[in-house]
Coordinates of C-alpha atoms and ligand atoms in Angstrom, one line a residue:
M28 CA -26.3 32.1 149.6
N29 CA -25.1 32.2 153.2
K30 CA -27.6 34.6 154.9
N31 CA -25.2 35.2 157.8
A32 CA -23.1 37.1 155.3
T33 CA -25.4 40.1 155.8
L34 CA -23.5 40.8 159.0
G35 CA -19.8 40.6 158.6
T36 CA -18.8 42.0 162.0
D37 CA -20.4 39.0 163.8
L38 CA -18.7 36.5 161.5
K39 CA -15.3 34.9 161.9
S40 CA -12.6 35.8 159.4
F41 CA -12.2 33.0 156.8
I42 CA -8.6 34.0 156.3
D43 CA -6.7 31.3 158.2
E44 CA -3.3 32.9 158.8
E45 CA -1.8 29.7 160.3
L46 CA -2.8 27.7 157.3
I47 CA -1.5 30.3 154.9
W48 CA 1.9 30.4 156.6
S49 CA 2.2 26.6 156.7
E50 CA 1.4 26.5 153.0
I51 CA 4.0 29.2 152.3
E52 CA 6.5 27.2 154.3
K53 CA 5.7 24.0 152.3
A54 CA 6.0 25.9 149.1
T55 CA 9.4 27.4 149.9
N56 CA 12.3 26.3 147.6
P57 CA 10.1 24.0 145.6
E58 CA 11.5 21.1 143.6
P59 CA 11.7 22.1 139.8
S60 CA 9.4 19.1 139.0
L61 CA 6.7 20.5 141.3
V62 CA 7.0 23.9 139.7
R63 CA 6.7 22.4 136.3
D64 CA 3.7 20.3 137.3
V65 CA 2.0 23.5 138.5
I66 CA 2.8 25.3 135.3
A67 CA 1.4 22.4 133.3
K68 CA -1.8 22.5 135.3
A69 CA -2.1 26.3 134.9
K70 CA -1.9 26.0 131.1
E71 CA -5.1 24.0 131.2
R72 CA -6.8 27.3 132.3
K73 CA -8.6 25.7 135.2
G74 CA -6.9 27.9 137.8
L75 CA -4.6 27.1 140.7
S76 CA -5.1 26.6 144.4
P77 CA -3.5 29.1 146.8
F78 CA -0.8 26.5 147.6
E79 CA 0.0 26.0 144.0
A80 CA 0.2 29.8 143.5
A81 CA 2.6 29.9 146.4
V82 CA 4.8 27.3 144.8
L83 CA 5.2 29.5 141.7
L84 CA 5.8 32.6 143.8
K85 CA 8.4 31.0 146.0
N86 CA 10.3 29.5 143.1
K87 CA 13.7 31.2 142.8
D88 CA 15.0 29.5 139.6
L89 CA 15.1 32.2 136.9
E90 CA 14.7 29.7 134.1
L91 CA 11.5 28.4 135.7
D92 CA 10.3 32.0 136.3
N93 CA 10.6 32.5 132.6
E94 CA 8.4 29.4 132.0
I95 CA 5.9 31.0 134.4
F96 CA 5.9 34.2 132.4
E97 CA 5.5 32.3 129.1
A98 CA 2.6 30.3 130.5
A99 CA 0.9 33.5 131.7
I100 CA 1.4 35.1 128.3
E101 CA -0.1 32.0 126.7
V102 CA -3.1 31.8 129.0
K103 CA -3.7 35.5 128.7
K104 CA -3.6 35.4 124.9
G105 CA -5.8 32.3 124.7
I106 CA -8.6 33.9 126.8
Y107 CA -8.4 37.6 126.1
G108 CA -6.5 37.8 122.8
N109 CA -5.1 41.3 122.3
R110 CA -8.1 43.2 123.8
L111 CA -7.6 45.6 126.6
V112 CA -10.5 47.3 128.4
L113 CA -10.0 51.0 129.3
F114 CA -11.6 53.1 132.0
A115 CA -11.0 56.3 134.0
P116 CA -11.3 56.9 137.7
L117 CA -13.5 59.8 138.7
Y118 CA -13.0 61.1 142.2
I119 CA -16.2 62.3 143.7
S120 CA -15.1 63.1 147.3
N121 CA -11.9 63.2 149.2
E122 CA -13.5 63.8 152.6
C123 CA -12.8 60.9 154.9
A124 CA -13.2 60.1 158.6
N125 CA -10.8 57.1 158.5
Q126 CA -7.1 57.1 159.3
C127 CA -5.4 54.8 156.8
A128 CA -1.7 55.5 157.3
Y129 CA -0.8 55.2 153.6
C130 CA -3.5 57.5 152.2
G131 CA -3.5 61.3 151.4
F132 CA -7.2 61.4 152.2
N133 CA -6.5 60.3 155.8
A134 CA -8.6 62.4 158.3
T135 CA -5.5 63.6 160.1
N136 CA -4.0 65.1 156.9
K137 CA -4.8 68.8 157.6
D138 CA -2.9 70.0 154.5
L139 CA -5.2 68.3 152.1
E140 CA -7.8 70.6 150.4
R141 CA -11.1 68.7 151.0
R142 CA -13.6 68.7 148.3
T143 CA -16.9 66.9 147.4
L144 CA -18.3 67.5 144.0
T145 CA -21.8 69.0 143.6
A146 CA -24.1 67.6 140.9
E147 CA -23.1 70.4 138.5
E148 CA -19.4 69.7 139.2
I149 CA -19.9 66.0 138.5
H150 CA -21.7 66.9 135.3
K151 CA -18.7 69.1 134.2
E152 CA -16.2 66.3 135.0
V153 CA -18.2 63.7 133.1
E154 CA -18.5 66.0 130.0
V155 CA -14.7 66.4 130.0
L156 CA -14.2 62.6 130.3
E157 CA -16.8 61.9 127.6
D158 CA -15.1 64.4 125.3
L159 CA -11.9 62.5 125.7
G160 CA -13.6 59.3 124.6
H161 CA -14.3 57.5 127.9
K162 CA -17.3 55.2 128.2
R163 CA -16.5 53.4 131.5
L164 CA -15.8 55.2 134.8
L165 CA -14.8 54.1 138.2
L166 CA -16.3 56.5 140.8
V167 CA -14.0 56.9 143.9
Y168 CA -15.1 58.2 147.4
G169 CA -13.6 58.7 150.8
E170 CA -15.7 57.3 153.7
H171 CA -17.5 60.0 155.7
P172 CA -20.8 59.8 157.7
K173 CA -22.1 62.8 155.8
Y174 CA -22.1 60.8 152.6
D175 CA -24.4 57.7 152.8
A176 CA -25.6 55.2 150.3
D177 CA -28.5 57.4 149.1
W178 CA -26.0 60.2 148.4
I179 CA -23.6 57.8 146.6
A180 CA -26.6 56.4 144.5
Q181 CA -27.5 60.0 143.5
T182 CA -24.0 60.7 142.3
V183 CA -24.3 57.6 140.1
R184 CA -27.6 58.9 138.7
D185 CA -25.8 62.3 138.1
V186 CA -23.1 60.6 136.0
Y187 CA -25.5 58.5 133.9
S188 CA -27.7 61.5 133.3
V189 CA -25.1 63.5 131.3
T190 CA -25.9 63.3 127.7
S191 CA -23.0 63.1 125.4
R192 CA -22.0 65.8 123.0
K193 CA -20.4 63.2 120.6
S194 CA -20.7 59.4 120.3
G195 CA -22.5 58.0 123.4
E196 CA -22.5 58.7 127.0
I197 CA -20.9 56.9 129.9
R198 CA -22.2 53.3 129.6
R199 CA -20.8 51.7 132.7
V200 CA -20.3 53.2 136.1
N201 CA -18.2 51.1 138.6
I202 CA -17.8 52.2 142.2
N203 CA -14.9 52.1 144.6
C204 CA -16.4 53.2 148.0
A205 CA -16.2 52.0 151.6
P206 CA -18.3 48.8 152.4
L207 CA -22.0 49.4 152.9
D208 CA -24.7 47.2 154.5
V209 CA -26.9 45.1 152.3
E210 CA -29.6 47.8 152.1
G211 CA -27.0 50.3 151.0
F212 CA -25.6 48.0 148.3
R213 CA -29.2 47.4 147.1
K214 CA -29.5 51.2 146.5
L215 CA -26.3 51.1 144.3
H216 CA -27.6 48.1 142.5
E217 CA -30.9 49.8 141.8
V218 CA -29.2 52.8 140.1
G219 CA -27.3 50.4 137.8
I220 CA -23.7 50.2 138.9
G221 CA -21.5 47.8 137.1
T222 CA -18.8 46.5 139.4
Y223 CA -18.5 47.2 143.2
Q224 CA -14.9 47.4 144.0
C225 CA -13.2 47.4 147.4
F226 CA -9.6 46.5 148.3
H227 CA -8.9 44.6 151.5
E228 CA -5.5 46.4 151.6
T229 CA -3.8 43.7 153.7
Y230 CA -5.2 40.3 154.7
H231 CA -2.8 40.1 157.7
Q232 CA -4.9 41.1 160.7
E233 CA -2.1 42.6 162.8
T234 CA -0.8 44.7 159.9
Y235 CA -4.4 45.7 159.1
K236 CA -4.8 46.9 162.7
K237 CA -1.5 48.8 162.7
Y238 CA -2.3 50.9 159.6
H239 CA -6.0 51.5 160.0
L240 CA -6.0 53.7 163.0
A241 CA -9.5 55.1 163.3
G242 CA -13.0 55.1 161.8
R243 CA -15.2 52.4 160.3
K244 CA -12.4 50.9 158.3
T245 CA -10.7 49.6 161.5
D246 CA -13.2 46.7 161.4
Y247 CA -11.4 44.0 159.4
N248 CA -14.4 41.6 159.2
W249 CA -16.8 44.3 158.1
R250 CA -14.6 44.9 155.1
L251 CA -13.8 41.2 154.5
Y252 CA -17.5 40.4 154.0
A253 CA -18.3 43.5 151.9
M254 CA -18.3 41.4 148.7
H255 CA -20.7 38.9 150.2
R256 CA -23.1 41.7 151.2
A257 CA -22.8 43.3 147.7
M258 CA -23.7 40.0 146.1
E259 CA -26.6 39.4 148.5
A260 CA -27.9 42.8 147.4
G261 CA -27.9 41.7 143.8
I262 CA -24.6 43.2 142.6
D263 CA -23.2 40.4 140.4
D264 CA -19.8 41.8 139.6
V265 CA -17.4 42.6 142.4
G266 CA -13.8 43.6 142.3
M267 CA -11.3 42.6 145.0
G268 CA -7.8 43.9 145.6
A269 CA -4.8 44.2 148.0
L270 CA -2.5 47.2 148.5
F271 CA 0.9 45.8 147.8
G272 CA 3.7 47.1 150.0
L273 CA 2.1 46.8 153.5
Y274 CA 2.9 43.1 154.1
D275 CA 4.4 40.0 152.7
P276 CA 3.3 39.9 149.0
V277 CA 3.0 36.1 148.9
F278 CA 0.7 36.2 151.9
E279 CA -1.4 38.9 150.2
V280 CA -1.8 36.9 147.0
M281 CA -2.9 33.9 149.0
G282 CA -5.3 36.1 151.0
L283 CA -6.8 37.3 147.7
L284 CA -7.2 33.7 146.4
Y285 CA -8.7 32.4 149.7
H286 CA -11.1 35.4 149.5
A287 CA -12.0 34.5 145.9
L288 CA -12.6 30.9 146.9
Q289 CA -14.8 31.8 149.9
L290 CA -16.9 34.1 147.7
E291 CA -17.4 31.4 145.1
A292 CA -18.3 28.8 147.8
D293 CA -20.9 31.1 149.5
C294 CA -22.3 33.1 146.5
G295 CA -21.7 30.8 143.5
V296 CA -19.3 33.1 141.7
G297 CA -15.9 34.6 142.4
P298 CA -14.6 38.1 141.8
H299 CA -15.2 39.8 138.4
T300 CA -11.9 41.6 138.8
I301 CA -8.8 41.7 141.0
S302 CA -6.6 44.8 141.4
F303 CA -3.1 44.9 142.8
P304 CA -2.2 48.6 143.5
R305 CA 1.2 49.3 144.9
I306 CA 1.7 52.1 147.4
E307 CA 2.6 55.4 145.9
P308 CA 3.8 58.5 147.7
A309 CA 1.0 60.4 149.3
Q310 CA 0.9 63.7 151.1
N311 CA 2.0 63.6 154.8
S312 CA 2.3 59.8 154.8
D313 CA 5.7 58.4 155.9
L314 CA 4.4 54.9 155.3
A315 CA 3.6 55.7 151.6
L316 CA 7.1 57.1 151.1
N317 CA 8.7 54.1 152.7
P318 CA 6.5 51.0 152.3
P319 CA 7.9 48.1 154.4
F320 CA 7.4 45.4 151.7
L321 CA 8.6 46.6 148.4
S322 CA 8.6 44.1 145.6
S323 CA 11.3 44.2 142.9
P324 CA 10.0 44.7 139.3
H325 CA 10.7 41.0 138.6
D326 CA 8.7 39.9 141.7
F327 CA 5.8 42.2 141.0
K328 CA 5.6 40.9 137.4
K329 CA 5.5 37.4 138.8
I330 CA 2.7 38.3 141.2
V331 CA 0.6 39.5 138.1
A332 CA 1.6 36.4 136.1
V333 CA 0.7 34.0 139.0
L334 CA -2.7 35.8 139.5
R335 CA -3.4 35.4 135.8
L336 CA -2.7 31.6 136.0
A337 CA -4.5 31.2 139.3
V338 CA -7.8 33.0 138.3
P339 CA -7.7 32.9 134.5
Y340 CA -11.2 34.2 133.9
T341 CA -11.0 37.1 136.4
G342 CA -10.2 40.5 134.9
L343 CA -6.9 41.9 136.2
I344 CA -6.8 45.7 136.6
L345 CA -3.8 47.9 136.4
S346 CA -4.0 51.6 137.3
T347 CA -1.8 54.6 136.4
R348 CA -0.1 54.1 139.7
E349 CA 2.5 52.2 137.6
N350 CA 4.9 53.9 135.2
P351 CA 4.6 53.2 131.4
E352 CA 7.6 50.8 131.3
T353 CA 6.2 48.6 134.1
R354 CA 2.7 48.8 132.6
K355 CA 4.0 47.4 129.3
E356 CA 5.5 44.3 131.0
L357 CA 2.4 43.7 133.2
L358 CA 0.0 43.9 130.2
E359 CA 1.8 41.1 128.6
V360 CA 1.7 38.6 131.5
G361 CA -1.9 39.1 132.5
V362 CA -3.5 42.5 132.8
S363 CA -6.8 42.8 131.0
Q364 CA -8.0 46.3 132.1
I365 CA -6.2 49.6 132.5
S366 CA -7.0 53.1 133.4
G367 CA -5.8 55.9 131.1
G368 CA -5.3 59.6 131.5
S369 CA -6.2 59.3 135.2
R370 CA -6.4 62.2 137.7
T371 CA -6.8 61.4 141.4
Y372 CA -8.7 64.2 143.1
P373 CA -12.3 65.5 142.9
G374 CA -12.6 68.1 140.1
A375 CA -9.2 67.3 138.5
Y376 CA -10.4 66.7 134.9
S377 CA -11.9 70.2 134.7
D378 CA -9.2 71.9 136.8
P379 CA -7.0 74.2 134.6
E380 CA -4.3 74.1 137.3
Y381 CA -4.3 70.3 137.4
D382 CA -1.4 68.5 139.2
R383 CA -1.5 70.1 142.6
P384 CA -0.2 67.7 145.3
E385 CA -2.3 69.4 148.0
V386 CA -5.5 67.7 146.7
Q387 CA -4.6 64.3 145.3
Q388 CA -4.8 61.0 147.0
F389 CA -1.4 59.8 145.7
C390 CA 1.1 60.6 143.0
I391 CA 0.5 58.8 139.7
G392 CA 3.3 57.0 137.8
D393 CA 1.9 57.4 134.3
S394 CA 0.7 60.9 133.5
R395 CA 0.2 60.4 129.7
S396 CA -3.1 61.6 128.2
L397 CA -5.6 59.0 127.1
D398 CA -4.8 59.6 123.5
E399 CA -1.0 59.1 124.1
T400 CA -1.8 55.9 126.1
I401 CA -3.9 54.5 123.4
R402 CA -1.4 55.3 120.7
S403 CA 1.2 53.5 122.7
I404 CA -0.8 50.4 123.4
V405 CA -1.9 50.2 119.8
G406 CA 1.2 51.2 118.0
D407 CA 3.9 49.7 120.3
H408 CA 2.1 46.6 121.6
G409 CA -0.7 45.8 119.1
Y410 CA -3.5 45.8 121.7
V411 CA -7.1 46.6 120.7
P412 CA -8.5 49.2 123.3
S413 CA -12.0 48.3 124.2
W414 CA -14.8 50.3 125.9
C415 CA -17.2 47.5 125.3
T416 CA -20.1 47.3 127.8
A417 CA -22.3 44.9 125.8
C418 CA -22.2 42.0 128.4
Y419 CA -23.3 44.3 131.2
R420 CA -26.0 45.9 129.2
L421 CA -27.3 42.5 128.0
G422 CA -27.3 41.2 131.5
R423 CA -24.4 38.9 131.0
T424 CA -22.8 39.4 134.5
G425 CA -21.6 37.4 137.4
E426 CA -21.9 33.6 137.1
H427 CA -23.4 33.9 133.6
F428 CA -20.5 35.9 132.4
M429 CA -18.0 33.4 133.9
E430 CA -19.7 30.5 132.2
L431 CA -19.5 32.2 128.9
A432 CA -15.9 33.3 129.4
K433 CA -14.9 29.6 129.8
T434 CA -16.4 28.7 126.4
G435 CA -14.1 31.1 124.4
F436 CA -16.8 33.7 124.3
I437 CA -14.3 36.6 125.0
Q438 CA -12.4 35.8 121.8
K439 CA -15.6 35.3 119.7
F440 CA -17.7 38.3 120.9
C441 CA -15.7 40.6 123.1
L442 CA -13.0 41.1 120.5
P443 CA -15.2 42.2 117.6
N444 CA -17.3 44.3 120.0
G445 CA -14.2 45.9 121.4
L446 CA -13.0 46.7 117.9
L447 CA -16.3 48.5 117.2
T448 CA -15.9 50.7 120.3
F449 CA -12.3 51.4 119.2
K450 CA -13.6 52.5 115.8
E451 CA -16.0 54.8 117.6
Y452 CA -13.1 56.3 119.4
L453 CA -11.0 56.8 116.3
E454 CA -13.9 58.4 114.5
D455 CA -14.8 60.9 117.2
Y456 CA -11.9 61.5 119.6
A457 CA -8.5 60.4 118.3
S458 CA -5.7 62.6 117.2
E459 CA -4.6 62.2 113.6
E460 CA -1.5 60.2 114.7
T461 CA -3.5 57.8 116.8
K462 CA -6.1 57.5 114.1
K463 CA -3.4 56.4 111.7
V464 CA -2.1 53.6 113.9
G465 CA -5.6 52.6 114.9
E466 CA -7.0 52.2 111.4
E467 CA -4.0 50.1 110.5
L468 CA -4.6 47.8 113.6
I469 CA -8.3 47.4 112.6
R470 CA -7.3 46.5 109.0
N471 CA -4.9 43.8 110.4
E472 CA -7.5 42.5 112.8
I473 CA -10.1 42.1 110.0
E474 CA -7.5 40.2 107.9
S475 CA -6.8 37.8 110.7
Y476 CA -10.4 36.7 110.9
A477 CA -10.5 33.2 109.2
D478 CA -14.3 33.0 109.1
P479 CA -15.6 35.0 106.1
E480 CA -19.1 35.5 107.6
R481 CA -17.6 37.0 110.8
R482 CA -15.3 39.2 108.7
K483 CA -18.3 40.5 106.7
L484 CA -20.4 41.2 109.7
L485 CA -17.6 43.2 111.2
T486 CA -16.7 45.2 108.0
D487 CA -20.4 46.0 107.5
R488 CA -20.7 47.4 111.0
L489 CA -17.4 49.3 110.7
S490 CA -18.7 51.0 107.5
R491 CA -22.0 51.8 109.1
M492 CA -20.0 53.6 111.8
E493 CA -18.1 55.6 109.2
K494 CA -21.5 56.7 107.9
G495 CA -22.4 58.0 111.4
E496 CA -24.1 55.1 113.3
R497 CA -22.8 54.6 116.8
D498 CA -23.1 52.1 119.7
L499 CA -23.3 48.9 117.6
Y500 CA -22.7 45.6 119.2
Ligands
LIG10 N1 -12.3 55.1 150.7 C1 -12.6 53.9 150.1 C2 -11.8 52.7 150.7 O1 -10.8 53.0 151.3 O2 -12.2 51.6 150.5 C3 -12.4 53.8 148.7 C4 -11.6 54.8 148.0 S1 -9.8 54.6 148.3 C5 -9.4 56.2 147.7 C6 -9.3 53.5 147.1 C7 -8.1 52.7 147.3 O3 -6.9 53.6 147.1 C8 -7.8 52.1 148.6 O4 -8.6 50.9 148.8 C9 -6.3 51.9 148.6 O5 -6.0 50.5 148.3 C10 -5.8 52.8 147.6 N2 -4.8 53.7 148.1 C11 -4.8 54.5 149.2 N3 -3.7 55.1 149.4 C12 -2.8 54.8 148.4 C13 -1.5 55.1 148.0 N4 -0.7 55.9 148.8 N5 -1.0 54.5 146.9 C14 -1.7 53.7 146.2 N6 -3.0 53.4 146.4 C15 -3.5 53.9 147.6
LIG11 FE1 -10.2 57.2 153.5 FE2 -10.2 55.2 151.6 FE3 -8.1 56.9 151.9 FE4 -8.6 55.1 153.9 S1 -8.0 54.6 151.7 S2 -8.1 57.3 154.2 S3 -10.8 55.1 153.8 S4 -10.1 57.4 151.2

């Protein structure tokens, strides 16, 4: 890979704003025939160029928009089937030296109760999460000089060290922390993190400058090359994202796609996941209350659908920032991973007085418990919740995972593996109501398997689980 990518600050941004604007201009009011050509190409599941994505986003014809949604539903079903990966965020520290104008953790927010979890407190939080049935966590941190890569690595060890009281401990720890240098990322790689996630917030330089007022995060290029450095340190799976609401959403989607292309060109593989958080109200942030670029529900759904078509094998992550209604629509057109039962401040899961605005990063839109969320995605939408971590534990990450994904691997292996983790959930954690809808879904899934050998393999494993075995894949 490109060794210069170790630096970041010394490199030029690869986001060419002039090019992006000229492509957006060319894509504005596209001919219906062009939109249909792009949709046809997208259905081949080979992805779209940033310009082609802009053509779909700039289309105003509602009938064609519906064709875009249908294509996204088709591509999503074809690659991911009805499997949906679940995770929970775990906030470790809300101390932050940066001043991001949209965030409740902003250093100037004097009303926020600052807290950094101790090893014992992390332990407590993880026990609560495990007892709810979680297997995959996303650890979240503010950026503060007190807390370096060694300290972050130790918090990951603390999480992995908690032994479960029921069926299996946390099996994959992903990280959302400020960009590190290559050495720092190597330390995270060594303690076995799954995905390193970092959102660029806005790809538009001037807007980036306007809302990142102090601290390390003011450096646009340092952040832009974070994924390159993580990959150079050996972290195969990286997650990109943009915070929607700060700037023109079409520009941001193109920024994400150019970022993905550059990563693929330099490191041989693109992002494992893309997130598209929308700004939510946050304590003492006028910007978060009145974001300058709000997308309508229709336009936001289109952003998700177009991302699904543009990067068909990249996981799309939806958080509890969105309300249940929006989440339902977005799942259909492209989302493949969701968080459930989330709480957004350090210590929240073991806090008996949960829901205090003076500690959280932003207000969440979906406050249902994990069990309620699961009942709804299973009962109302027929999705199979999955906590599967088999690929990561068998070393199928990065480029290797992408190659497999393109051969229909997700349908063949991820779905049955996901079903096994769902069975584990039903056996050990689900409420009676959820268990009822879940068992019915499993029965229907087994019946839908045409291959008798695969059906037998799955039913054997399911009955071994009923007899007490766990963690089968
Ligand atoms: N401090 C690290 C950083 O900024 O990269 C990582 C943790 S930060 C808490 C994770 C993400 O939360 C940010 O990248 C940003 O996109 C998102 N975020 C911040 N304020 C938000 C808000 N008001 N609504 C929704 N998401 C927000
Ligand atoms: Fe700190 Fe991250 Fe919030 Fe910015 S977004 S204030 S860096 S926690």
